[in-house]
Coordinates of C-alpha atoms in Angstrom, one line a residue:
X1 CA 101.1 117.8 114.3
X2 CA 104.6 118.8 116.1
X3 CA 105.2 121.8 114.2
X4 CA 101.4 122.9 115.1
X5 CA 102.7 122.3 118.6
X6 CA 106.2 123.9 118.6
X7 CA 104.4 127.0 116.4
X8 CA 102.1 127.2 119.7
X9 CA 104.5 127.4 122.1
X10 CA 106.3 129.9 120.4
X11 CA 103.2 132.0 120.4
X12 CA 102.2 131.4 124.2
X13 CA 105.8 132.4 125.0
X14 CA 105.4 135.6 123.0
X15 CA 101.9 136.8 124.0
X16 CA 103.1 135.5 127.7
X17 CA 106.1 137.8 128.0
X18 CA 104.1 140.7 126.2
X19 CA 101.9 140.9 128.6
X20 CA 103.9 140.8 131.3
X21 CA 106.0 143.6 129.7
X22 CA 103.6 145.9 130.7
X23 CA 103.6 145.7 134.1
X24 CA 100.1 146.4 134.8
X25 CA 97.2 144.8 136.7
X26 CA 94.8 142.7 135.2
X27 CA 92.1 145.4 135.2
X28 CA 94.4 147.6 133.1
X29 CA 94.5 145.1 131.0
X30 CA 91.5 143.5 129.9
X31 CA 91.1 144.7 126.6
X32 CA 94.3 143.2 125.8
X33 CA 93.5 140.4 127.2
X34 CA 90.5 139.8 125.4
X35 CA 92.8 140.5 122.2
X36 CA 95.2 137.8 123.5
X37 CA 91.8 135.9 123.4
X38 CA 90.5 136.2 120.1
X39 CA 94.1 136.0 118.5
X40 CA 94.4 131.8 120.0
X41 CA 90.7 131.3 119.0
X42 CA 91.8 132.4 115.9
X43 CA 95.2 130.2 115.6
X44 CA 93.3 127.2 116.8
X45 CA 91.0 127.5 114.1
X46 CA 93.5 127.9 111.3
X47 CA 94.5 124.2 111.2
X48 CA 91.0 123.8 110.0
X49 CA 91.4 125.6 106.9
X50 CA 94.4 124.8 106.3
X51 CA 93.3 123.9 102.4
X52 CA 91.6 127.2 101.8
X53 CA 94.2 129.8 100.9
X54 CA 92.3 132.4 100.6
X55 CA 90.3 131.6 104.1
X56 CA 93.7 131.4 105.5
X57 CA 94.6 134.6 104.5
X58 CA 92.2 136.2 106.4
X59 CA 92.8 134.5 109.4
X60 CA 96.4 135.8 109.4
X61 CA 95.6 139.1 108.3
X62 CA 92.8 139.2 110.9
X63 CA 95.5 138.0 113.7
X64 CA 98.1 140.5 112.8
X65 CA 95.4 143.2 113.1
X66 CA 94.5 141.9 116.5
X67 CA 98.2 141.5 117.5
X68 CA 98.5 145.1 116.6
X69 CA 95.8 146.7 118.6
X70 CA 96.3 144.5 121.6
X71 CA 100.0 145.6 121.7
X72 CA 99.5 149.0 120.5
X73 CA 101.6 151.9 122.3
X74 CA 99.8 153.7 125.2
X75 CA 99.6 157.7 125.7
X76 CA 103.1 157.5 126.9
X77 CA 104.0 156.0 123.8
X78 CA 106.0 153.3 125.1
X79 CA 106.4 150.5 122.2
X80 CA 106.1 146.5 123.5
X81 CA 109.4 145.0 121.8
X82 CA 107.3 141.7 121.5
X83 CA 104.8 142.6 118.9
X84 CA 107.8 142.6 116.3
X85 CA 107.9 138.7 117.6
X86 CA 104.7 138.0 117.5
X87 CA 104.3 140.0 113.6
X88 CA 107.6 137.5 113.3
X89 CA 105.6 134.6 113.6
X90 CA 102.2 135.8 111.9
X91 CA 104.9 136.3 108.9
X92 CA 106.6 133.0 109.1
X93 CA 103.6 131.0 109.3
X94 CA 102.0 132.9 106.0
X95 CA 104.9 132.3 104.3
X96 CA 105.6 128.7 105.5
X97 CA 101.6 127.3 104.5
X98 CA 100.5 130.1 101.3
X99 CA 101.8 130.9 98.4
X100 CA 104.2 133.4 97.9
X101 CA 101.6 136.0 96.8
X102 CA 98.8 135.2 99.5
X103 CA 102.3 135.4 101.6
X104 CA 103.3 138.6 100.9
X105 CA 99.8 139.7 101.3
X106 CA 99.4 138.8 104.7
X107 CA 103.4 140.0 105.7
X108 CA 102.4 143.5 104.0
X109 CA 99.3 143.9 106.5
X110 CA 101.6 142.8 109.5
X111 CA 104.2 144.7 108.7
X112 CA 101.8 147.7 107.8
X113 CA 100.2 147.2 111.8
X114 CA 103.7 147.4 113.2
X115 CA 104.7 150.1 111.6
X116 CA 101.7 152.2 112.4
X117 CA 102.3 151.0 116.3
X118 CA 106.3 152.1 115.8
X119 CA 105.6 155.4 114.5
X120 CA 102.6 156.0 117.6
X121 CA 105.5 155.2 120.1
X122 CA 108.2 156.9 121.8
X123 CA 111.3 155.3 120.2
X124 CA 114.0 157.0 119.1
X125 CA 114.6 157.1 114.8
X126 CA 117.6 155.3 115.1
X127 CA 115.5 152.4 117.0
X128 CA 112.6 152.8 114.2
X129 CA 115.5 152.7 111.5
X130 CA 116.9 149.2 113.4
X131 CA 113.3 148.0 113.4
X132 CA 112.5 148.7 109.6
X133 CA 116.4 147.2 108.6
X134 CA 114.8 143.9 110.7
X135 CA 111.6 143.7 108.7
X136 CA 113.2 144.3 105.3
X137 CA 115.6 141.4 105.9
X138 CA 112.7 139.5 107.5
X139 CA 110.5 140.0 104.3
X140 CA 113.7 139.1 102.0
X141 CA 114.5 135.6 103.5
X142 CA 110.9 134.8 103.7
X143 CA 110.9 135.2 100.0
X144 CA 113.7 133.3 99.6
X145 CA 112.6 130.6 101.8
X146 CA 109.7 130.6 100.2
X147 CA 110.7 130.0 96.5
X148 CA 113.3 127.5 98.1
X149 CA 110.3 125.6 99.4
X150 CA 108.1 125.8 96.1
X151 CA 111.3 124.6 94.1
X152 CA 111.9 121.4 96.6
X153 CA 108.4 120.7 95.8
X154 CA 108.5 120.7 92.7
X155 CA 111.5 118.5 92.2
X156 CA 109.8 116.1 94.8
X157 CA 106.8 116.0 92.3
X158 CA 108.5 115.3 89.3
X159 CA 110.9 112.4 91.1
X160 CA 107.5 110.9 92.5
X161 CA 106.1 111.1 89.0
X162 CA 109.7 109.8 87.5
X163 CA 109.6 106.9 90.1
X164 CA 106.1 106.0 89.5
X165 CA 106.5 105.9 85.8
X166 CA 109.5 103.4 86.6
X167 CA 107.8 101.2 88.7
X168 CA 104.9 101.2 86.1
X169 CA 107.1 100.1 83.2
X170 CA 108.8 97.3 85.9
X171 CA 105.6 96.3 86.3
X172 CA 104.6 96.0 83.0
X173 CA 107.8 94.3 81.9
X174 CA 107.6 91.8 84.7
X175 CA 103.9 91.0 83.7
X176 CA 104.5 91.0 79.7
X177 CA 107.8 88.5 80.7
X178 CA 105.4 86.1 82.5
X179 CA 102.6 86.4 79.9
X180 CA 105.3 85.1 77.0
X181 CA 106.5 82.4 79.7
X182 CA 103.1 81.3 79.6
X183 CA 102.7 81.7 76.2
X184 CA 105.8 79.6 76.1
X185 CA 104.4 76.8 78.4
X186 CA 101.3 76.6 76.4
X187 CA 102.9 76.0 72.9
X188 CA 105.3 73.2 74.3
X189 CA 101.8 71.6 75.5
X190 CA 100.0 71.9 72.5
X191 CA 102.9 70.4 70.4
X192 CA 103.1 67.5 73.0
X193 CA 99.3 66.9 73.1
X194 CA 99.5 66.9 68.6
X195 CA 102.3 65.2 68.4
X196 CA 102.8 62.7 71.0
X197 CA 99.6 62.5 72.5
X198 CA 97.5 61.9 69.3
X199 CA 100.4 59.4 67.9
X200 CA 100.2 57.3 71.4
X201 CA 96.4 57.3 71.1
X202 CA 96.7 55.8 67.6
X203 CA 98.7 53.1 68.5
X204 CA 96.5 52.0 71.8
X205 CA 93.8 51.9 69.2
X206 CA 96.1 49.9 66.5
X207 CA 97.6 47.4 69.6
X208 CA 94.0 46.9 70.5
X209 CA 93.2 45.7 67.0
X210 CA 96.6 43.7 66.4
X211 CA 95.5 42.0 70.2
X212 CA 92.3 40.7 68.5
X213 CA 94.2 39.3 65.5
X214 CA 96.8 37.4 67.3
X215 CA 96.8 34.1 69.1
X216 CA 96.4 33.6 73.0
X217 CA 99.9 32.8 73.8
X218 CA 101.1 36.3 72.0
X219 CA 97.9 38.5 73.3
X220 CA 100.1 38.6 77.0
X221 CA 102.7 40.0 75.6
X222 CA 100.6 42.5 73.5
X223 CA 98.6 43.7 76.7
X224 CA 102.1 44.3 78.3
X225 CA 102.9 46.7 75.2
X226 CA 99.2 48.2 75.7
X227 CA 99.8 48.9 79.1
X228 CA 103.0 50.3 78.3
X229 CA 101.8 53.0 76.0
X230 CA 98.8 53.5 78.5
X231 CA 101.4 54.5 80.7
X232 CA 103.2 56.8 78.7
X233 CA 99.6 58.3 77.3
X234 CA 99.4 59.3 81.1
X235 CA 102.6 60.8 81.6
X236 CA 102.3 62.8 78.6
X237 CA 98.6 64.1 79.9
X238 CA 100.1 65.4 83.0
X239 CA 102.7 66.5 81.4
X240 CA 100.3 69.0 79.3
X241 CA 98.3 70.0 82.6
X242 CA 101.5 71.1 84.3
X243 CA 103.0 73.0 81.3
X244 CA 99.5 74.3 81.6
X245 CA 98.8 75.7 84.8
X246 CA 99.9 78.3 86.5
X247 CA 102.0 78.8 89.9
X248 CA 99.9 79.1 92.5
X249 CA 102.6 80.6 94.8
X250 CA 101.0 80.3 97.9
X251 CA 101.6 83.0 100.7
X252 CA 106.0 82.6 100.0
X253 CA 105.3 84.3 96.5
X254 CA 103.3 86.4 97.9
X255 CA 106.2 88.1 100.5
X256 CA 108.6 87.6 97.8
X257 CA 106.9 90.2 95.6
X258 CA 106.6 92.6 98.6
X259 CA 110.3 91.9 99.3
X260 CA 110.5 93.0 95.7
X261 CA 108.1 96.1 95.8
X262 CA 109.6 96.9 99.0
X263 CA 113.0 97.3 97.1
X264 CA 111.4 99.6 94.6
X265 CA 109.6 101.9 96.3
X266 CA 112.1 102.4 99.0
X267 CA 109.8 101.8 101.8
X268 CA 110.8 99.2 105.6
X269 CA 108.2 96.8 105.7
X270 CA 108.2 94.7 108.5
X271 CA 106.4 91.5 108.6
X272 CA 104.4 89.4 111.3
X273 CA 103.1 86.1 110.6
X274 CA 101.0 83.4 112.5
X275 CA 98.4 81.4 113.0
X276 CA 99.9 79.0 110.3
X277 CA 99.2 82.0 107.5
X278 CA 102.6 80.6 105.7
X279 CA 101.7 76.6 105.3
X280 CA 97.9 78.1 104.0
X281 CA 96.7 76.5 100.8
X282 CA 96.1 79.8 98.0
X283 CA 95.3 79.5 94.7
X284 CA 97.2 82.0 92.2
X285 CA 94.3 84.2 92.1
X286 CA 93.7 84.6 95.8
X287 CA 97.7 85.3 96.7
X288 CA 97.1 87.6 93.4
X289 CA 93.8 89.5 95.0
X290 CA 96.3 89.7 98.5
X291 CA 99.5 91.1 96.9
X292 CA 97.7 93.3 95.0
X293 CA 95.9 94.6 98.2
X294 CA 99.1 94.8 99.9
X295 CA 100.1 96.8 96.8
X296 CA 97.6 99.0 96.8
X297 CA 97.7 100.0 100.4
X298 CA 102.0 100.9 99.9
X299 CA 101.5 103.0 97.3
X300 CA 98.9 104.7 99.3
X301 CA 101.3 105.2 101.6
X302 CA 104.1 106.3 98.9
X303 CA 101.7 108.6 97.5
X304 CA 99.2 110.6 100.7
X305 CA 102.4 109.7 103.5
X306 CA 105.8 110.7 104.6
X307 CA 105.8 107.4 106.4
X308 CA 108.7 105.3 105.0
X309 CA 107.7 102.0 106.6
X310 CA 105.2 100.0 107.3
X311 CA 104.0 97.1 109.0
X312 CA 102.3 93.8 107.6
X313 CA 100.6 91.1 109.5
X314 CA 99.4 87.6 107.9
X315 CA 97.4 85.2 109.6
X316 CA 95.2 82.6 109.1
X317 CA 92.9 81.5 112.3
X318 CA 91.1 78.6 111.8
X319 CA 92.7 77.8 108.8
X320 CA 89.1 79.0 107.0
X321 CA 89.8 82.8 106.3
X322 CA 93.2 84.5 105.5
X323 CA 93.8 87.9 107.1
X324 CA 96.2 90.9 106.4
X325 CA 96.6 94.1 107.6
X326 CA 99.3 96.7 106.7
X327 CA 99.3 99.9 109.0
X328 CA 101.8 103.0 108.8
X329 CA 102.5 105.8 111.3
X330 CA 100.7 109.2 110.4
X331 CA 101.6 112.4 111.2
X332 CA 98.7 114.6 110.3
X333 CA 94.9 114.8 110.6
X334 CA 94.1 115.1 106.5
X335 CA 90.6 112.8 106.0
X336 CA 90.8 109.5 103.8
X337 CA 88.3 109.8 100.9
X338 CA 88.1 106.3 99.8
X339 CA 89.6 106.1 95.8
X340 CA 89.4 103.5 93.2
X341 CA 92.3 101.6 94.0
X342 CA 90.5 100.5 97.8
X343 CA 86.9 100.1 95.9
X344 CA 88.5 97.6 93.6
X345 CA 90.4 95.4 96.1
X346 CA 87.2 95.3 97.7
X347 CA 85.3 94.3 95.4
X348 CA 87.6 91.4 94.2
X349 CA 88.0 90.4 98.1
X350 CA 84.4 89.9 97.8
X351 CA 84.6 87.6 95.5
X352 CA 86.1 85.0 97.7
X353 CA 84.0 85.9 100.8
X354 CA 85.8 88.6 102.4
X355 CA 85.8 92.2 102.9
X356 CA 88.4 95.5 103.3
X357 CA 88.0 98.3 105.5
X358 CA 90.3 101.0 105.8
X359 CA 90.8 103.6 109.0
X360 CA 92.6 106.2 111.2
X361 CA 93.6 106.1 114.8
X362 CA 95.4 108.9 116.4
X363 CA 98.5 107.3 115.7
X364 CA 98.2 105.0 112.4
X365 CA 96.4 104.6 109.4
X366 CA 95.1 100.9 109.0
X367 CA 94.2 98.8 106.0
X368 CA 92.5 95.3 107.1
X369 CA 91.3 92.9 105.0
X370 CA 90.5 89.1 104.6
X371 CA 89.0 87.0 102.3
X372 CA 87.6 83.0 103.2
X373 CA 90.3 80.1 101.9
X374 CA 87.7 77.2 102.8
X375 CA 86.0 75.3 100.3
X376 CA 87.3 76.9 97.7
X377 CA 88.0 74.2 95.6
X378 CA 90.4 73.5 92.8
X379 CA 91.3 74.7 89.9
X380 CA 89.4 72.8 86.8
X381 CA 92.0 70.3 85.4
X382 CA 90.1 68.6 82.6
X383 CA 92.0 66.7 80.5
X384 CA 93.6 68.7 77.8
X385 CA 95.0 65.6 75.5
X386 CA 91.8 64.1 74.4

C-alpha cells in the first residue's frame, strides 16, 4: 500500500509540473486536462487488476497512449520535457508488476508515443540523440532489474519450499519420537500388569484360602499380609494408568511448542495472557486442537505475509470457554479465500463447543477462536490390571 502511494505522488508531481510547463490558461487547456483525467482514472483502477497480466497491460499501454496525446507538441513544436518522466514511470511500473515480456510490451508502446512526440517537436538532433541514449539505458536496466527481480523470487521460493520441507520432517520426527515414547510407556505397563499384577492377584486369592485354613489367633496376621499385597495390587494399578496416559500439558505445553515453532519459522510472537487462561484445566486433546490452531494460523502467515511477527492472546473468562486470537500486521488488500487448514481447525473446535472465524481490518489480519473447557469431563481411566 505505500509503494501505491509513493508511485502516486510521483505521478501527481509529474502531470502537475507538466501542465504548468505550458504556461497556458485553463481554457487552452482542457483537452489536456481531460487526458490528465482519464490517465488517474486509469492508475486508480490498475490496483484492481493487479492479478491479470494481460488486463494490466492494457491499462499501461492505454495510459502511455494518453500520456502521449495529452503532452504532445503543439504547432510550434515545442516538446514538454515531462512526458519522458511520466513515459519513465509508465515503464517502471510495467516492469516492476509484469513479466518481462508483458514488460517490454508495454515500454515498446511508451517508448514508441515518445518518440513520435520527439520527432513532431522542435528540438534540436543532438537533444533527440540525448533523449534516445536515455531511453536505451532506461530499457536496459529495466531489463536487468527485471530478471534481478524474477531470480530473487525464485530463490525465495525454493528457500520457502526448502524450509517447509524442514519443518515437515522436524515435525514428523518429533511426532514419530513421541509415538515410540508411548509405545515405550505402554510395553513397561503391559509387562507390569502380566507379571506383577496377575502374580499379586494370585496370591490375594491363595492368602484368602490359606486365611480359611488357619486358626483364629494366625488369621490377624494373615489379613495384615492380605492387606499388604492389596496395597501393593493398588500401587501397581496406578502404576499402569500413569505409564498409560498421556500428558495433558495444559496451556504451558501449549506456549512451549510455539516458543518452539516460533524458533523455527523465524517469526516474533508476542504473547498476552489473562483471565487465568494459564492455571485452565485442558486435556491433551484440547491444548492439541489449540496449538494446532495457533499453528495453522503462523504458517498462514509464513506462507500469504511478509509480516514477521505476530501477536497471540489467551484467555479464559469465566473459566468455561478458552479463547485465542493470533493477529499480524498486513500490508496489502489481497482477499482471504478460506483453505483447508482453517476448515479443519474449525471443525475440530467444534467438537468441544467452539468456533473459528477469521478476518481483515485495515490494519491486521485476525484469527479468533475458542472452544468451551466446562464439563468436559475426564479422560476414561478404567482399570487396565484386571
Amino acid at each position: 500500500m505505500k509503494t501505491f502511494w509513493i508511485w502516486l505522488l510521483f505521478n501527481v508531481t509529474s502531470w502537475l509540473l507538466a501542465m504548468v510547463y505550458f504556461n497556458q490558461s485553463i481554457e487552452d487547456l482542457t483537452v489536456r486536462l481531460f487526458g490528465v483525467a482519464f490517465y488517474f482514472v486509469i492508475f486508480f483502477i490498475m490496483p484492481l487488476v493487479e492479478r491479470k497480466p494481460k488486463a494490466l497491460v492494457l491499462l499501461l499501454s492505454v495510459n502511455a497512449v494518453i500520456a502521449s496525446f495529452s503532452l504532445f507538441p503543439e504547432k510550434d513544436g515545442m516538446f514538454n520535457p515531462y512526458l519522458i518522466l511520466v513515459i519513465s514511470l509508465l515503464m517502471g511500473s510495467a516492469f516492476y508488476h509484469l513479466s518481462l515480456k508483458l514488460g517490454t510490451i508495454t515500454g515498446l508502446i511508451s517508448t514508441a508515443g515518445l518518440i513520435a512526440a520527439v520527432l513532431n517537436s522542435n528540438l534540436s538532433p543532438l537533444l533527440q540523440i540525448f533523449i534516445a541514449i536515455y531511453i536505451c539505458f532506461l530499457f536496459a536496466g529495466l531489463v536487468l532489474y527485471r530478471k534481478m527481480k524474477n531470480r530473487t523470487e525464485d530463490l525465495d521460493a525454493r528457500y520457502d519450499a526448502l524450509i517447509g520441507e524442514y519443518r515437515a520432517i522436524k515435525r514428523q520426527l518429533v511426532s514419530e519420537e513421541e509415538i515410540a515414547r508411548q509405545e515405550e510407556r505402554i510395553l513397561i505397563g503391559h509387562e507390569i500388569h502380566d507379571s506383577v499384577g496377575h502374580k499379586l492377584t494370585a496370591l490375594l486369592m491363595q492368602l484368602e484360602a490359606y486365611r480359611l485354613k488357619v486358626s483364629e489367633k494366625d488369621k490377624e496376621t494373615v489379613q495384615s499380609l492380605k492387606e499388604l499385597a492389596n496395597s501393593s495390587l493398588e500401587e501397581t494399578r496406578n502404576a499402569v494408568k500413569s505409564l498409560k496416559t498421556t500428558e495433558t500439558g495444559g496451556l504451558p505445553g501449549v506456549l512451549r511448542l510455539i516458543r518452539k515453532l516460533e524458533m523455527e519459522s523465524f517469526i516474533r510472537v508476542h504473547f498476552t495472557v489473562k483471565h487465568g487462561a494459564t492455571t485452565v484445566a485442558l486435556t491433551g486433546e484440547q491444548s492439541f486442537v489449540i496449538y494446532r490452531s495457533v499453528q495453522e494460523a503462523l504458517t498462514n502467515i509464513m506462507k500469504h505475509s511478509n509480516a514477521r511477527e505476530a501477536e497471540i492472546t489467551f484467555e479464559a473468562p469465566g473459566g468455561t470457554i478458552f479463547r485465542f486470537e493470533i493477529s499480524n500486521p498486513i500490508a496489502d488488500n489481497r482477499r482471504y479465500h478460506e483453505g483447508f487448514g482453517i476448515s479443519s481447525m474449525k471443525e475440530r473446535l467444534e467438537k468441544f463447543g467452539g468456533n473459528l472465524e477469521v478476518f481483515k481490518t485495515e490494519e491486521e489480519f485476525i484469527v479468533r477462536g475458542f472452544l468451551k473447557i466446562a464439563d468436559t469431563g475426564d479422560e476414561d481411566e478404567s482399570d487396565t490390571t484386571g
